[in-house]
CSV table of C-alpha atoms in Angstrom, one decimal:
chain,number,residue,atom,x,y,z
A,1,MET,CA,-6.5,-7.4,6.8
A,2,SER,CA,-9.0,-5.0,5.2
A,3,SER,CA,-9.4,-5.4,1.5
A,4,THR,CA,-10.5,-1.8,1.0
A,5,ILE,CA,-8.0,0.7,-0.3
A,6,SER,CA,-9.2,4.3,-0.9
A,7,PRO,CA,-8.2,6.3,-3.9
A,8,GLU,CA,-6.2,8.7,-1.7
A,9,VAL,CA,-4.1,5.9,-0.1
A,10,ALA,CA,-3.5,4.3,-3.5
A,11,ALA,CA,-2.3,7.7,-4.9
A,12,HIS,CA,0.0,8.2,-1.9
A,13,VAL,CA,1.6,4.7,-2.2
A,14,LEU,CA,2.0,5.2,-6.0
A,15,SER,CA,3.8,8.5,-5.4
A,16,HIS,CA,6.1,6.8,-2.8
A,17,PHE,CA,7.1,4.3,-5.4
A,18,GLY,CA,7.4,6.8,-8.2
A,19,ARG,CA,4.5,5.4,-10.2
A,20,GLY,CA,2.1,8.3,-10.4
A,21,GLY,CA,-0.4,9.4,-7.8
A,22,TYR,CA,0.4,12.4,-5.5
A,23,PRO,CA,2.5,12.8,-2.4
A,24,ALA,CA,1.1,12.1,1.0
A,25,GLY,CA,1.6,14.5,3.9
A,26,ASP,CA,4.7,14.1,6.1
A,27,TRP,CA,3.1,11.8,8.6
A,28,ALA,CA,1.5,9.4,6.0
A,29,GLU,CA,4.7,9.4,3.9
A,30,SER,CA,6.7,8.5,7.0
A,31,LEU,CA,4.2,5.7,7.6
A,32,ILE,CA,4.5,4.4,4.0
A,33,SER,CA,8.3,4.5,4.2
A,34,LEU,CA,8.3,2.6,7.5
A,35,ILE,CA,6.0,-0.1,6.1
A,36,ASP,CA,8.2,-0.3,3.0
A,37,ARG,CA,11.4,-0.6,5.0
A,38,ALA,CA,10.3,-2.7,8.0
A,39,GLY,CA,11.4,-6.2,8.8
A,40,MET,CA,8.9,-9.0,9.1
A,41,ALA,CA,8.0,-8.5,12.7
A,42,ASN,CA,7.6,-4.7,12.6
A,43,ARG,CA,5.8,-4.8,9.3
A,44,ALA,CA,3.2,-7.2,10.8
A,45,LYS,CA,2.7,-4.7,13.6
A,46,LEU,CA,2.3,-1.8,11.3
A,47,LEU,CA,-0.1,-3.8,9.0
A,48,ALA,CA,-2.3,-4.6,12.1
A,49,SER,CA,-2.5,-0.9,13.0
A,50,PHE,CA,-2.7,0.6,9.4
A,51,PRO,CA,-4.2,-2.2,7.2
A,52,GLU,CA,-5.2,0.1,4.3
A,53,TYR,CA,-1.7,1.6,3.9
A,54,GLY,CA,-0.1,-1.8,4.6
A,55,ARG,CA,-2.1,-3.6,1.9
A,56,ALA,CA,-1.4,-0.9,-0.6
A,57,VAL,CA,2.4,-1.1,0.1
A,58,LEU,CA,2.3,-4.9,-0.2
A,59,LEU,CA,0.5,-4.6,-3.5
A,60,ALA,CA,3.0,-2.2,-4.9
A,61,LYS,CA,6.0,-4.2,-3.7
A,62,TYR,CA,5.0,-7.8,-4.2
A,63,ASP,CA,2.0,-8.2,-6.6
A,64,GLU,CA,2.7,-8.4,-10.3
A,65,GLU,CA,-0.4,-6.4,-11.0
A,66,GLY,CA,-0.2,-4.4,-7.8
A,67,VAL,CA,0.8,-1.0,-9.4
A,68,ALA,CA,-1.8,-1.3,-12.1
A,69,THR,CA,-4.4,-2.2,-9.4
A,70,LEU,CA,-3.4,0.8,-7.3
A,71,GLN,CA,-3.5,3.1,-10.4
A,72,ARG,CA,-7.1,1.9,-11.1
A,73,ILE,CA,-8.1,2.5,-7.5
A,74,ALA,CA,-6.5,6.0,-7.6
A,75,GLN,CA,-8.5,6.8,-10.7
A,76,GLY,CA,-11.7,6.0,-8.8
A,77,GLU,CA,-12.4,2.6,-10.3
A,78,THR,CA,-13.9,0.0,-8.1
A,79,VAL,CA,-11.3,-2.8,-7.8
A,80,ALA,CA,-11.6,-6.0,-5.8
A,81,VAL,CA,-8.4,-6.6,-3.9
A,82,ASP,CA,-7.6,-10.1,-2.5
A,83,SER,CA,-7.8,-9.8,1.3
A,84,SER,CA,-5.4,-12.7,2.0
A,85,PRO,CA,-2.4,-12.0,-0.2
A,86,ASN,CA,0.3,-14.5,-0.7
A,87,VAL,CA,3.1,-12.0,-0.1
A,88,PRO,CA,5.9,-11.9,2.5
A,89,PHE,CA,5.5,-9.9,5.7
C-alpha cells in the first residue's frame, strides 16, 4: 500500500470524520464512506484500488495519532506514514 497521502485526500478524510479539512466531491465522499463502512474482504479490495484514500481512512479510524497526522498532511507538512500499518482490514 502506498505510504503517500496528498493534502487534498487528508482534508477529504478529515472532513468525513468531522475533524477539519474540507468536503470531497460526491464521488470521493462516496468512496471514503464505502471504505469506512466496508467489511474486511471488501475493504481490502477498495484499498488495493484506492490506496491513498484507504490509507487515510485507516489512519483516521485506527491509529491513535492518525487524525493529527492527517491534519499535518492537510496543512502541507511533509509527514512520513508507515506503509505497513498494524490495523484491521
